[in-house]
């Protein structure tokens, strides 16, 4: 079958645009209020028209959905709420026909407490081989009533839970997500088999959840601030695990993207050595406020840390764990007031949207691959979820002080005039869509050449067809304070105005695309606007 972008085929992942589907909220094919694979299959033409190279699916496996599917009960079966394995296979094949590759999400750090292994471990009792697959320990204190150590949780709350026979088990996330013991050969073997299972089904890549957390110091020592190495983040043993995984991926031409949250650039890059992971998410860019200096530093640091290992950078503006981009950039001040559960300053969505549009052009012009979280192409804001509809365990474990992540996981609006904006049927979706959601609907935006969707479609089309984008060098150009200006291959230029002033554009022969209207006769770049242009020959 022909590749949609043949010249990109062997190293497609070095400059791909990868769309993230959160299946529960993308499109509901069977009308029960929960998104599913039938919904995705029906919308594949939408993704093809958008112009993405691959789709990463957050977990679709059998799961009690305590943590949105990141609590996997069976890695080889699709949850009936989403469909069947046969349907997943069809989806992978149909997407490929349209030139779209599939990336699945593997969750190796923990399983669901409903996974057969954990149920067997509970039943088998202390000292059993079944318990050895997890981290079971006696407690501290006179009667073992205290947890075995003091590790802080990735979510708020304790990391240990006591079972009726008195032992405790470790869970870096919720108690329903017991951590696996990665020193155990059976755990390693099982995951290698799971990788093969999905590569055999035609997936092109695997996203590795919580990739830097799997290995633990076997002594499970208390956590001491500032002491290296950390007892469960970035343990050296991980590199061994990923080298073994890489050998498997290479058999299938598969690629990895690791979820690696590490502040230390050098340690981060170790995961991207040629015999380890192909790529990892770059979260420093996402965490940057809308400030030229900070963004430029993040871009420079990112490129510098990837260069020695030869790995391409990835650019992420949003995902299912963070606040939607237009809302984030619409807040001058991100301080959250826990007492009133509001932000210190109101969100200016018009401002946030202008910046998100500019950020889209900035991101898509950078060297490397880019991730696009579903709904970002519609400019969806973070939704307020009524307290009685909140689902995210992060919210409950923080005792309500953290708003949780549901606000970025609201079912997509497809048709402005259909019930629930055409998400599925007239069944109420699993998370409520806020008032005004119809304004963002795909059909409405498709008809509006100034919409966010129209901008993304144009930008992706250009990025896929003009040779200057993707892999390759980036050269910073002189620009006024607060303006990011750089050249890419083939004379392509990107300018982003984050200053408080309108600035003159350099001489150019053509403006390829701009994120908003230009000033004057098109020779000045307004605030919070980005432009792609071809410079005049002398410029
Ligand atoms: C990752 C996922 C997040 C999940 C967590 C636990 O960070 O992105 O959604 O809650 O891992 O698996």
Short mmCIF file of C-alpha atoms and ligand atoms in Angstrom, two decimals:
data_model
loop_
_atom_site.label_atom_id
_atom_site.label_comp_id
_atom_site.label_asym_id
_atom_site.label_seq_id
_atom_site.Cartn_x
_atom_site.Cartn_y
_atom_site.Cartn_z
CA UNK A 1 0.00 0.00 0.00
CA UNK A 2 1.25 3.46 -0.87
CA UNK A 3 2.51 5.72 1.86
CA UNK A 4 0.82 9.09 1.95
CA UNK A 5 4.23 10.73 2.34
CA UNK A 6 6.62 8.24 0.77
CA UNK A 7 9.72 10.33 1.28
CA UNK A 8 9.07 10.36 4.99
CA UNK A 9 8.44 6.64 5.36
CA UNK A 10 11.56 5.16 6.99
CA UNK A 11 12.02 7.93 9.52
CA UNK A 12 8.45 9.12 9.59
CA UNK A 13 8.61 9.56 13.35
CA UNK A 14 11.42 12.13 13.18
CA UNK A 15 9.05 14.83 12.02
CA UNK A 16 5.55 13.36 12.30
CA UNK A 17 2.47 15.15 13.55
CA UNK A 18 0.85 12.74 15.98
CA UNK A 19 -2.73 13.21 17.04
CA UNK A 20 -3.68 12.01 20.52
CA UNK A 21 -7.05 10.30 20.80
CA UNK A 22 -8.58 9.88 24.24
CA UNK A 23 -11.05 7.19 23.09
CA UNK A 24 -13.62 7.80 25.80
CA UNK A 25 -14.17 11.36 24.59
CA UNK A 26 -13.40 11.37 20.88
CA UNK A 27 -16.61 10.05 19.24
CA UNK A 28 -19.33 7.71 20.44
CA UNK A 29 -20.20 5.18 17.74
CA UNK A 30 -22.71 3.06 19.65
CA UNK A 31 -24.57 5.91 21.30
CA UNK A 32 -24.07 4.92 24.95
CA UNK A 33 -22.46 8.20 26.01
CA UNK A 34 -18.88 6.84 25.98
CA UNK A 35 -16.55 7.28 23.04
CA UNK A 36 -15.39 4.08 21.35
CA UNK A 37 -13.47 2.54 18.48
CA UNK A 38 -16.54 2.58 16.23
CA UNK A 39 -16.62 6.34 16.76
CA UNK A 40 -12.95 6.64 15.83
CA UNK A 41 -13.38 4.48 12.72
CA UNK A 42 -16.23 6.67 11.56
CA UNK A 43 -14.09 9.77 12.02
CA UNK A 44 -10.90 8.52 10.37
CA UNK A 45 -11.63 10.66 7.29
CA UNK A 46 -11.66 13.68 9.60
CA UNK A 47 -8.17 12.80 10.83
CA UNK A 48 -6.95 12.19 7.29
CA UNK A 49 -8.31 15.54 6.16
CA UNK A 50 -6.70 17.22 9.15
CA UNK A 51 -3.42 15.86 7.86
CA UNK A 52 -1.93 13.96 10.78
CA UNK A 53 0.65 11.23 10.28
CA UNK A 54 -0.22 9.03 13.23
CA UNK A 55 -2.66 8.62 16.06
CA UNK A 56 -1.69 7.79 19.62
CA UNK A 57 -4.52 6.15 21.52
CA UNK A 58 -4.54 6.47 25.30
CA UNK A 59 -5.28 3.02 26.80
CA UNK A 60 -8.20 1.13 25.27
CA UNK A 61 -7.64 -2.11 27.21
CA UNK A 62 -9.98 -3.80 29.67
CA UNK A 63 -10.02 -1.58 32.71
CA UNK A 64 -12.25 -0.59 35.62
CA UNK A 65 -11.44 2.98 34.45
CA UNK A 66 -10.47 4.17 37.90
CA UNK A 67 -7.75 6.27 36.27
CA UNK A 68 -9.20 6.73 32.81
CA UNK A 69 -7.84 3.38 31.57
CA UNK A 70 -4.34 3.77 33.05
CA UNK A 71 -5.43 0.96 35.34
CA UNK A 72 -5.16 -1.95 32.95
CA UNK A 73 -6.77 -5.30 33.81
CA UNK A 74 -5.75 -7.05 30.58
CA UNK A 75 -3.23 -5.65 28.10
CA UNK A 76 -4.34 -7.93 25.30
CA UNK A 77 -8.07 -7.20 25.26
CA UNK A 78 -9.98 -4.08 24.33
CA UNK A 79 -12.45 -2.88 26.94
CA UNK A 80 -16.00 -3.77 25.85
CA UNK A 81 -16.97 -0.14 26.45
CA UNK A 82 -14.64 0.74 23.57
CA UNK A 83 -15.12 -2.27 21.29
CA UNK A 84 -13.31 -5.52 20.55
CA UNK A 85 -9.82 -6.58 19.63
CA UNK A 86 -11.05 -7.41 16.11
CA UNK A 87 -12.32 -3.86 15.83
CA UNK A 88 -8.99 -2.46 17.01
CA UNK A 89 -7.29 -4.51 14.28
CA UNK A 90 -9.69 -3.13 11.69
CA UNK A 91 -9.11 0.37 12.95
CA UNK A 92 -5.34 -0.02 12.70
CA UNK A 93 -5.66 -1.32 9.13
CA UNK A 94 -8.19 1.30 8.01
CA UNK A 95 -6.11 4.11 9.44
CA UNK A 96 -3.05 2.78 7.64
CA UNK A 97 -5.00 2.79 4.38
CA UNK A 98 -5.45 6.51 4.91
CA UNK A 99 -1.74 6.98 5.61
CA UNK A 100 -2.21 7.21 9.37
CA UNK A 101 -0.09 5.08 11.68
CA UNK A 102 -1.23 3.84 15.07
CA UNK A 103 0.55 4.21 18.38
CA UNK A 104 -0.77 2.36 21.43
CA UNK A 105 -0.18 3.28 25.05
CA UNK A 106 1.55 0.71 27.26
CA UNK A 107 1.33 1.13 31.03
CA UNK A 108 4.22 -0.86 32.49
CA UNK A 109 4.60 0.71 35.92
CA UNK A 110 1.40 -0.67 37.38
CA UNK A 111 -1.66 -2.78 36.64
CA UNK A 112 -5.25 -2.51 37.78
CA UNK A 113 -6.08 -4.15 41.08
CA UNK A 114 -8.49 -6.21 38.93
CA UNK A 115 -5.63 -7.65 36.84
CA UNK A 116 -5.38 -11.45 37.23
CA UNK A 117 -1.89 -11.14 38.70
CA UNK A 118 -2.93 -8.85 41.48
CA UNK A 119 -6.02 -10.84 42.36
CA UNK A 120 -3.86 -13.94 42.55
CA UNK A 121 -1.33 -12.08 44.68
CA UNK A 122 -3.99 -11.04 47.18
CA UNK A 123 -5.36 -14.56 47.37
CA UNK A 124 -1.95 -16.23 47.65
CA UNK A 125 -0.80 -14.43 50.80
CA UNK A 126 2.50 -13.17 52.21
CA UNK A 127 5.72 -14.68 50.89
CA UNK A 128 4.05 -16.23 47.82
CA UNK A 129 5.56 -16.14 44.33
CA UNK A 130 2.40 -14.30 43.21
CA UNK A 131 3.16 -11.44 45.58
CA UNK A 132 6.73 -11.26 44.29
CA UNK A 133 5.42 -9.70 41.07
CA UNK A 134 4.47 -6.62 43.12
CA UNK A 135 6.00 -4.74 46.02
CA UNK A 136 4.42 -6.31 49.08
CA UNK A 137 6.07 -5.62 52.42
CA UNK A 138 5.32 -5.87 56.12
CA UNK A 139 4.61 -2.50 57.71
CA UNK A 140 6.74 -0.57 60.16
CA UNK A 141 5.79 0.14 63.77
CA UNK A 142 5.15 -2.28 66.59
CA UNK A 143 2.27 -4.00 64.83
CA UNK A 144 3.19 -3.23 61.26
CA UNK A 145 0.61 -0.48 61.31
CA UNK A 146 2.85 2.05 59.54
CA UNK A 147 3.62 2.01 55.80
CA UNK A 148 6.99 0.46 54.82
CA UNK A 149 8.39 3.80 53.67
CA UNK A 150 7.49 7.44 53.21
CA UNK A 151 7.46 7.76 49.42
CA UNK A 152 5.40 10.66 48.14
CA UNK A 153 2.72 9.79 45.63
CA UNK A 154 2.54 11.00 42.04
CA UNK A 155 -1.05 11.79 42.93
CA UNK A 156 -1.76 13.21 46.41
CA UNK A 157 -2.23 10.73 49.25
CA UNK A 158 -0.33 7.66 50.49
CA UNK A 159 1.63 5.26 48.27
CA UNK A 160 0.99 2.17 50.38
CA UNK A 161 -2.21 0.28 51.14
CA UNK A 162 -2.58 -2.41 53.77
CA UNK A 163 -4.37 -5.63 52.92
CA UNK A 164 -6.36 -7.70 55.46
CA UNK A 165 -3.48 -10.10 56.18
CA UNK A 166 -1.40 -7.16 57.37
CA UNK A 167 1.01 -6.69 54.43
CA UNK A 168 1.23 -3.45 52.51
CA UNK A 169 1.59 -2.97 48.75
CA UNK A 170 3.12 -0.09 46.86
CA UNK A 171 1.21 2.09 44.41
CA UNK A 172 2.77 5.30 43.16
CA UNK A 173 -0.67 6.30 41.87
CA UNK A 174 -4.03 5.13 43.29
CA UNK A 175 -4.52 1.99 45.43
CA UNK A 176 -6.29 0.53 42.38
CA UNK A 177 -2.97 0.74 40.48
CA UNK A 178 -0.48 -1.57 42.27
CA UNK A 179 3.11 -1.13 41.06
CA UNK A 180 4.81 -4.06 39.39
CA UNK A 181 8.17 -5.36 40.54
CA UNK A 182 10.45 -4.74 37.56
CA UNK A 183 13.32 -6.72 39.09
CA UNK A 184 11.24 -9.82 38.44
CA UNK A 185 11.98 -11.64 35.15
CA UNK A 186 8.32 -12.62 34.68
CA UNK A 187 7.29 -8.95 34.71
CA UNK A 188 9.87 -8.19 32.05
CA UNK A 189 8.93 -11.16 29.92
CA UNK A 190 5.25 -10.34 30.07
CA UNK A 191 5.76 -6.80 28.82
CA UNK A 192 8.04 -7.91 26.04
CA UNK A 193 5.27 -10.29 24.97
CA UNK A 194 2.69 -7.51 25.15
CA UNK A 195 4.86 -5.33 22.91
CA UNK A 196 5.07 -8.12 20.37
CA UNK A 197 1.34 -8.69 20.64
CA UNK A 198 0.59 -5.13 19.53
CA UNK A 199 3.38 -4.87 16.97
CA UNK A 200 2.02 -8.09 15.43
CA UNK A 201 -1.30 -6.30 15.07
CA UNK A 202 0.26 -3.61 12.94
CA UNK A 203 0.84 -0.78 15.36
CA UNK A 204 3.69 1.49 14.36
CA UNK A 205 4.63 2.64 17.80
CA UNK A 206 4.17 2.50 21.53
CA UNK A 207 3.86 5.29 24.04
CA UNK A 208 5.35 4.26 27.36
CA UNK A 209 3.40 5.52 30.34
CA UNK A 210 5.36 6.81 33.34
CA UNK A 211 8.51 5.53 31.66
CA UNK A 212 10.98 6.77 34.29
CA UNK A 213 9.18 5.24 37.29
CA UNK A 214 9.24 1.48 36.68
CA UNK A 215 12.41 0.50 38.49
CA UNK A 216 12.66 0.89 42.26
CA UNK A 217 15.59 0.72 44.63
CA UNK A 218 15.06 -2.84 45.93
CA UNK A 219 15.69 -1.72 49.50
CA UNK A 220 12.72 0.64 49.17
CA UNK A 221 14.51 3.22 51.32
CA UNK A 222 12.80 6.35 52.61
CA UNK A 223 12.88 9.29 50.28
CA UNK A 224 15.46 11.88 51.28
CA UNK A 225 15.15 15.22 49.52
CA UNK A 226 18.17 15.99 47.36
CA UNK A 227 19.78 12.55 47.73
CA UNK A 228 20.78 10.89 44.51
CA UNK A 229 19.73 8.52 43.08
CA UNK A 230 16.04 8.98 43.72
CA UNK A 231 14.63 5.66 45.02
CA UNK A 232 12.07 5.32 42.24
CA UNK A 233 12.62 7.96 39.55
CA UNK A 234 15.19 7.42 36.80
CA UNK A 235 16.89 4.33 38.24
CA UNK A 236 19.76 3.06 36.06
CA UNK A 237 18.15 -0.34 35.61
CA UNK A 238 15.56 1.26 33.31
CA UNK A 239 18.07 1.57 30.49
CA UNK A 240 18.48 -2.16 30.45
CA UNK A 241 14.74 -2.62 30.17
CA UNK A 242 14.47 -0.18 27.27
CA UNK A 243 17.42 -1.67 25.42
CA UNK A 244 15.59 -4.99 25.45
CA UNK A 245 12.44 -3.26 24.26
CA UNK A 246 14.32 -1.52 21.46
CA UNK A 247 15.52 -4.85 20.11
CA UNK A 248 11.90 -5.96 19.84
CA UNK A 249 10.74 -2.69 18.26
CA UNK A 250 13.52 -2.97 15.68
CA UNK A 251 12.18 -6.32 14.53
CA UNK A 252 8.95 -4.55 13.57
CA UNK A 253 10.25 -1.10 12.64
CA UNK A 254 8.29 0.08 15.63
CA UNK A 255 9.02 3.28 17.51
CA UNK A 256 8.74 4.39 21.10
CA UNK A 257 7.78 7.62 22.72
CA UNK A 258 8.48 7.70 26.42
CA UNK A 259 6.61 9.71 28.98
CA UNK A 260 9.72 10.88 30.75
CA UNK A 261 9.26 13.79 33.15
CA UNK A 262 12.83 14.62 34.21
CA UNK A 263 14.17 18.08 34.90
CA UNK A 264 17.79 17.07 34.23
CA UNK A 265 18.44 17.36 30.48
CA UNK A 266 21.41 15.02 30.49
CA UNK A 267 19.58 12.29 32.37
CA UNK A 268 16.61 12.75 30.04
CA UNK A 269 18.78 12.33 26.95
CA UNK A 270 20.11 9.00 28.24
CA UNK A 271 16.72 7.47 27.40
CA UNK A 272 17.16 8.58 23.79
CA UNK A 273 20.50 6.93 23.08
CA UNK A 274 20.44 5.10 19.74
CA UNK A 275 19.76 1.70 21.29
CA UNK A 276 17.00 2.92 23.63
CA UNK A 277 13.84 4.96 23.00
CA UNK A 278 13.36 6.78 19.70
CA UNK A 279 11.65 9.79 21.25
CA UNK A 280 10.32 11.12 24.55
CA UNK A 281 7.82 13.83 25.34
CA UNK A 282 9.27 17.24 25.90
CA UNK A 283 7.29 18.71 28.75
CA UNK A 284 9.47 21.74 29.45
CA UNK A 285 7.98 23.49 26.41
CA UNK A 286 4.46 22.77 27.60
CA UNK A 287 5.27 24.10 31.05
CA UNK A 288 6.57 27.44 29.68
CA UNK A 289 4.47 30.53 30.15
CA UNK A 290 3.76 32.67 27.08
CA UNK A 291 7.05 34.57 27.27
CA UNK A 292 9.53 34.88 24.43
CA UNK A 293 12.66 34.40 26.55
CA UNK A 294 11.37 31.37 28.36
CA UNK A 295 10.13 29.71 25.18
CA UNK A 296 13.37 30.42 23.36
CA UNK A 297 15.39 28.96 26.21
CA UNK A 298 13.18 25.89 26.28
CA UNK A 299 13.57 25.42 22.50
CA UNK A 300 17.35 25.85 22.70
CA UNK A 301 17.72 23.54 25.68
CA UNK A 302 15.53 20.92 24.04
CA UNK A 303 17.46 20.96 20.79
CA UNK A 304 20.78 20.96 22.63
CA UNK A 305 19.88 18.01 24.82
CA UNK A 306 18.70 15.93 21.85
CA UNK A 307 21.61 16.74 19.55
CA UNK A 308 24.31 14.55 21.15
CA UNK A 309 22.15 11.42 20.96
CA UNK A 310 20.80 12.20 17.49
CA UNK A 311 17.16 11.91 18.56
CA UNK A 312 14.49 14.26 17.22
CA UNK A 313 12.76 16.58 19.66
CA UNK A 314 9.03 16.34 20.31
CA UNK A 315 6.77 19.34 20.90
CA UNK A 316 3.69 19.08 23.05
CA UNK A 317 1.26 21.89 23.81
CA UNK A 318 -1.34 19.83 25.62
CA UNK A 319 -2.42 16.33 26.58
CA UNK A 320 -5.05 14.56 28.69
CA UNK A 321 -3.24 15.45 31.93
CA UNK A 322 -2.93 19.22 31.63
CA UNK A 323 -5.06 22.35 31.28
CA UNK A 324 -6.20 23.12 27.72
CA UNK A 325 -3.91 25.51 25.86
CA UNK A 326 -6.35 28.37 25.24
CA UNK A 327 -7.22 28.42 28.93
CA UNK A 328 -3.60 28.18 30.05
CA UNK A 329 -2.46 30.99 27.80
CA UNK A 330 -5.56 33.01 28.68
CA UNK A 331 -4.43 33.31 32.28
CA UNK A 332 -1.95 35.98 33.13
CA UNK A 333 -1.64 34.42 36.54
CA UNK A 334 -1.92 30.73 37.06
CA UNK A 335 -2.22 30.78 40.86
CA UNK A 336 -5.08 28.55 41.93
CA UNK A 337 -6.98 29.59 45.03
CA UNK A 338 -7.74 26.40 46.91
CA UNK A 339 -10.32 28.03 49.16
CA UNK A 340 -12.54 29.28 46.36
CA UNK A 341 -11.37 26.71 43.80
CA UNK A 342 -10.81 29.46 41.27
CA UNK A 343 -7.84 31.09 39.62
CA UNK A 344 -6.59 34.42 40.93
CA UNK A 345 -7.32 36.20 37.68
CA UNK A 346 -10.19 35.43 35.33
CA UNK A 347 -9.35 33.60 32.14
CA UNK A 348 -9.42 35.67 28.97
CA UNK A 349 -10.34 33.11 26.34
CA UNK A 350 -10.01 35.54 23.43
CA UNK A 351 -6.43 36.26 24.49
CA UNK A 352 -5.75 32.57 25.12
CA UNK A 353 -7.12 31.66 21.71
CA UNK A 354 -4.98 34.25 19.94
CA UNK A 355 -1.91 32.91 21.70
CA UNK A 356 -2.85 29.28 21.10
CA UNK A 357 -3.16 30.02 17.39
CA UNK A 358 0.28 31.61 17.38
CA UNK A 359 1.66 28.73 19.48
CA UNK A 360 0.34 26.26 16.91
CA UNK A 361 2.38 27.88 14.14
CA UNK A 362 5.41 28.15 16.39
CA UNK A 363 5.22 24.50 17.42
CA UNK A 364 4.63 23.16 13.94
CA UNK A 365 7.62 25.09 12.58
CA UNK A 366 10.10 23.59 15.07
CA UNK A 367 12.41 20.73 14.11
CA UNK A 368 11.13 17.34 15.22
CA UNK A 369 7.73 15.80 15.74
CA UNK A 370 4.64 17.45 17.20
CA UNK A 371 1.79 16.05 19.27
CA UNK A 372 -1.72 17.38 18.87
CA UNK A 373 -4.20 16.47 21.60
CA UNK A 374 -7.77 15.95 20.39
CA UNK A 375 -9.82 19.13 20.56
CA UNK A 376 -6.79 21.41 20.44
CA UNK A 377 -7.45 21.82 16.73
CA UNK A 378 -10.88 23.11 17.75
CA UNK A 379 -9.45 25.53 20.30
CA UNK A 380 -11.46 23.92 23.10
CA UNK A 381 -11.08 25.65 26.45
CA UNK A 382 -10.74 23.78 29.75
CA UNK A 383 -14.29 22.95 30.86
CA UNK A 384 -15.68 23.48 34.34
CA UNK A 385 -17.00 20.15 35.56
CA UNK A 386 -19.88 20.25 38.05
CA UNK A 387 -18.62 18.78 41.35
CA UNK A 388 -21.02 15.84 41.24
CA UNK A 389 -19.75 14.79 37.80
CA UNK A 390 -16.00 14.84 38.53
CA UNK A 391 -14.32 11.49 37.79
CA UNK A 392 -10.59 12.07 38.08
CA UNK A 393 -9.00 10.31 41.07
CA UNK A 394 -6.45 13.10 41.25
CA UNK A 395 -9.23 15.42 42.43
CA UNK A 396 -10.45 13.04 45.14
CA UNK A 397 -7.02 12.10 46.37
CA UNK A 398 -6.17 15.76 46.82
CA UNK A 399 -9.33 16.05 48.95
CA UNK A 400 -10.79 18.38 46.40
CA UNK A 401 -7.93 20.87 46.39
CA UNK A 402 -6.82 19.89 42.87
CA UNK A 403 -9.49 20.50 40.22
CA UNK A 404 -8.40 17.29 38.48
CA UNK A 405 -7.97 16.58 34.80
CA UNK A 406 -11.55 16.07 33.62
CA UNK A 407 -11.76 19.62 32.26
CA UNK A 408 -9.52 18.70 29.30
CA UNK A 409 -11.24 15.34 28.71
CA UNK A 410 -14.73 16.50 27.77
CA UNK A 411 -16.39 14.76 24.78
CA UNK A 412 -15.70 16.52 21.50
CA UNK A 413 -18.32 18.64 19.71
CA UNK A 414 -18.86 17.44 16.14
CA UNK A 415 -22.14 19.00 15.01
CA UNK A 416 -23.42 22.23 16.45
CA UNK A 417 -27.11 21.41 16.14
CA UNK A 418 -27.15 17.73 17.11
CA UNK A 419 -27.86 16.50 20.65
CA UNK A 420 -24.68 16.73 22.73
CA UNK A 421 -23.03 18.40 19.77
CA UNK A 422 -23.07 15.18 17.77
CA UNK A 423 -20.78 13.31 20.15
CA UNK A 424 -22.94 10.18 19.75
CA UNK A 425 -26.66 10.06 20.35
CA UNK A 426 -29.04 11.77 22.72
CA UNK A 427 -27.56 9.82 25.62
CA UNK A 428 -25.84 12.13 28.09
CA UNK A 429 -22.04 11.81 27.60
CA UNK A 430 -19.93 10.43 30.45
CA UNK A 431 -18.64 13.93 31.18
CA UNK A 432 -20.95 16.87 30.57
CA UNK A 433 -20.21 19.30 27.76
CA UNK A 434 -20.36 22.87 29.05
CA UNK A 435 -22.68 25.51 27.74
CA UNK A 436 -21.46 27.02 24.50
CA UNK A 437 -19.70 23.82 23.35
CA UNK A 438 -21.60 23.98 20.03
CA UNK A 439 -19.62 27.08 19.18
CA UNK A 440 -16.54 24.85 18.81
CA UNK A 441 -18.23 22.13 16.74
CA UNK A 442 -16.31 20.65 13.82
CA UNK A 443 -19.10 21.39 11.32
CA UNK A 444 -19.28 25.03 12.35
CA UNK A 445 -15.50 25.47 12.19
CA UNK A 446 -15.26 23.66 8.86
CA UNK A 447 -17.44 26.36 7.37
CA UNK A 448 -15.37 29.21 8.80
CA UNK A 449 -12.02 29.97 7.13
CA UNK A 450 -10.90 31.93 10.19
CA UNK A 451 -11.52 29.08 12.65
CA UNK A 452 -8.88 27.26 14.67
CA UNK A 453 -9.68 24.11 12.70
CA UNK A 454 -9.09 25.90 9.41
CA UNK A 455 -5.75 27.17 10.72
CA UNK A 456 -4.63 23.69 11.80
CA UNK A 457 -5.74 22.16 8.51
CA UNK A 458 -3.78 24.72 6.51
CA UNK A 459 -0.74 24.52 8.75
CA UNK A 460 -0.60 20.73 8.63
CA UNK A 461 -1.04 20.68 4.89
CA UNK A 462 1.87 23.11 4.44
CA UNK A 463 4.04 21.36 6.98
CA UNK A 464 3.51 18.09 5.15
CA UNK A 465 4.20 19.45 1.70
CA UNK A 466 6.87 22.15 2.03
CA UNK A 467 10.41 20.81 2.31
CA UNK A 468 11.64 23.34 4.88
CA UNK A 469 9.77 21.90 7.85
CA UNK A 470 10.42 18.83 9.96
CA UNK A 471 13.89 17.55 10.74
CA UNK A 472 16.86 19.83 10.22
CA UNK A 473 18.52 22.90 11.66
CA UNK A 474 16.89 25.97 13.14
CA UNK A 475 18.65 29.32 12.97
CA UNK A 476 17.62 32.19 15.19
CA UNK A 477 17.36 35.57 13.48
CA UNK A 478 17.73 39.06 14.91
CA UNK A 479 14.41 40.34 16.09
CA UNK A 480 13.02 42.99 18.44
CA UNK A 481 12.61 42.14 22.13
CA UNK A 482 9.77 39.73 22.72
CA UNK A 483 9.77 38.45 19.15
CA UNK A 484 10.87 34.93 18.23
CA UNK A 485 12.22 34.74 14.70
CA UNK A 486 13.93 31.77 13.11
CA UNK A 487 14.79 30.32 9.74
CA UNK A 488 14.19 26.72 8.71
CA UNK A 489 15.25 24.94 5.54
CA UNK A 490 14.45 26.26 2.07
CA UNK A 491 14.28 29.85 3.22
CA UNK A 492 11.25 29.31 5.36
CA UNK A 493 10.83 31.72 8.29
CA UNK A 494 8.69 31.75 11.38
CA UNK A 495 8.10 34.88 13.45
CA UNK A 496 6.07 35.05 16.64
CA UNK A 497 5.29 38.35 18.31
CA UNK A 498 5.02 37.96 22.08
CA UNK A 499 5.90 41.60 22.76
CA UNK A 500 3.46 44.36 23.67
CA UNK A 501 4.07 46.18 20.36
CA UNK A 502 3.12 45.69 16.75
CA UNK A 503 6.36 44.93 14.84
CA UNK A 504 7.45 45.33 11.22
CA UNK A 505 7.78 42.10 9.28
CA UNK A 506 11.09 41.65 7.47
CA UNK A 507 10.96 42.00 3.69
CA UNK A 508 9.29 38.98 2.21
CA UNK A 509 8.01 37.66 -1.05
CA UNK A 510 5.13 35.71 0.44
CA UNK A 511 3.25 35.25 3.67
CA UNK A 512 2.47 31.57 3.69
CA UNK A 513 0.25 31.56 6.74
CA UNK A 514 -0.52 33.78 9.68
CA UNK A 515 -2.27 32.92 12.91
CA UNK A 516 -4.34 36.11 12.81
CA UNK A 517 -4.87 39.21 10.69
CA UNK A 518 -1.74 41.23 9.91
CA UNK A 519 -1.57 44.97 10.36
CA UNK A 520 -1.56 47.64 7.65
CA UNK A 521 -1.06 46.20 4.17
CA UNK A 522 0.16 42.99 5.69
CA UNK A 523 3.59 44.32 6.59
CA UNK A 524 3.24 44.44 10.39
CA UNK A 525 2.85 41.61 12.87
CA UNK A 526 0.40 42.33 15.72
CA UNK A 527 0.87 41.15 19.28
CA UNK A 528 0.33 37.43 19.97
CA UNK A 529 0.44 36.59 16.28
CA UNK A 530 2.70 34.23 14.37
CA UNK A 531 3.54 34.09 10.71
CA UNK A 532 5.26 31.73 8.30
CA UNK A 533 6.84 33.53 5.39
CA UNK A 534 9.26 33.31 2.53
CA UNK A 535 11.80 36.14 2.82
CA UNK A 536 12.70 38.46 -0.04
CA UNK A 537 15.86 37.18 -1.79
CA UNK A 538 18.03 39.88 -0.21
CA UNK A 539 16.60 39.59 3.32
C1 LIG B 1 0.50 9.05 33.07
C2 LIG B 1 -0.80 9.30 32.35
C3 LIG B 1 -1.83 9.73 33.34
C4 LIG B 1 -2.02 8.62 34.35
C5 LIG B 1 -0.69 8.22 34.99
C6 LIG B 1 -0.79 6.92 35.71
O1 LIG B 1 1.03 10.20 33.61
O2 LIG B 1 -0.60 10.24 31.33
O3 LIG B 1 -3.06 10.06 32.74
O4 LIG B 1 -2.90 9.04 35.35
O5 LIG B 1 0.33 8.06 34.03
O6 LIG B 1 -0.82 5.85 34.84
#
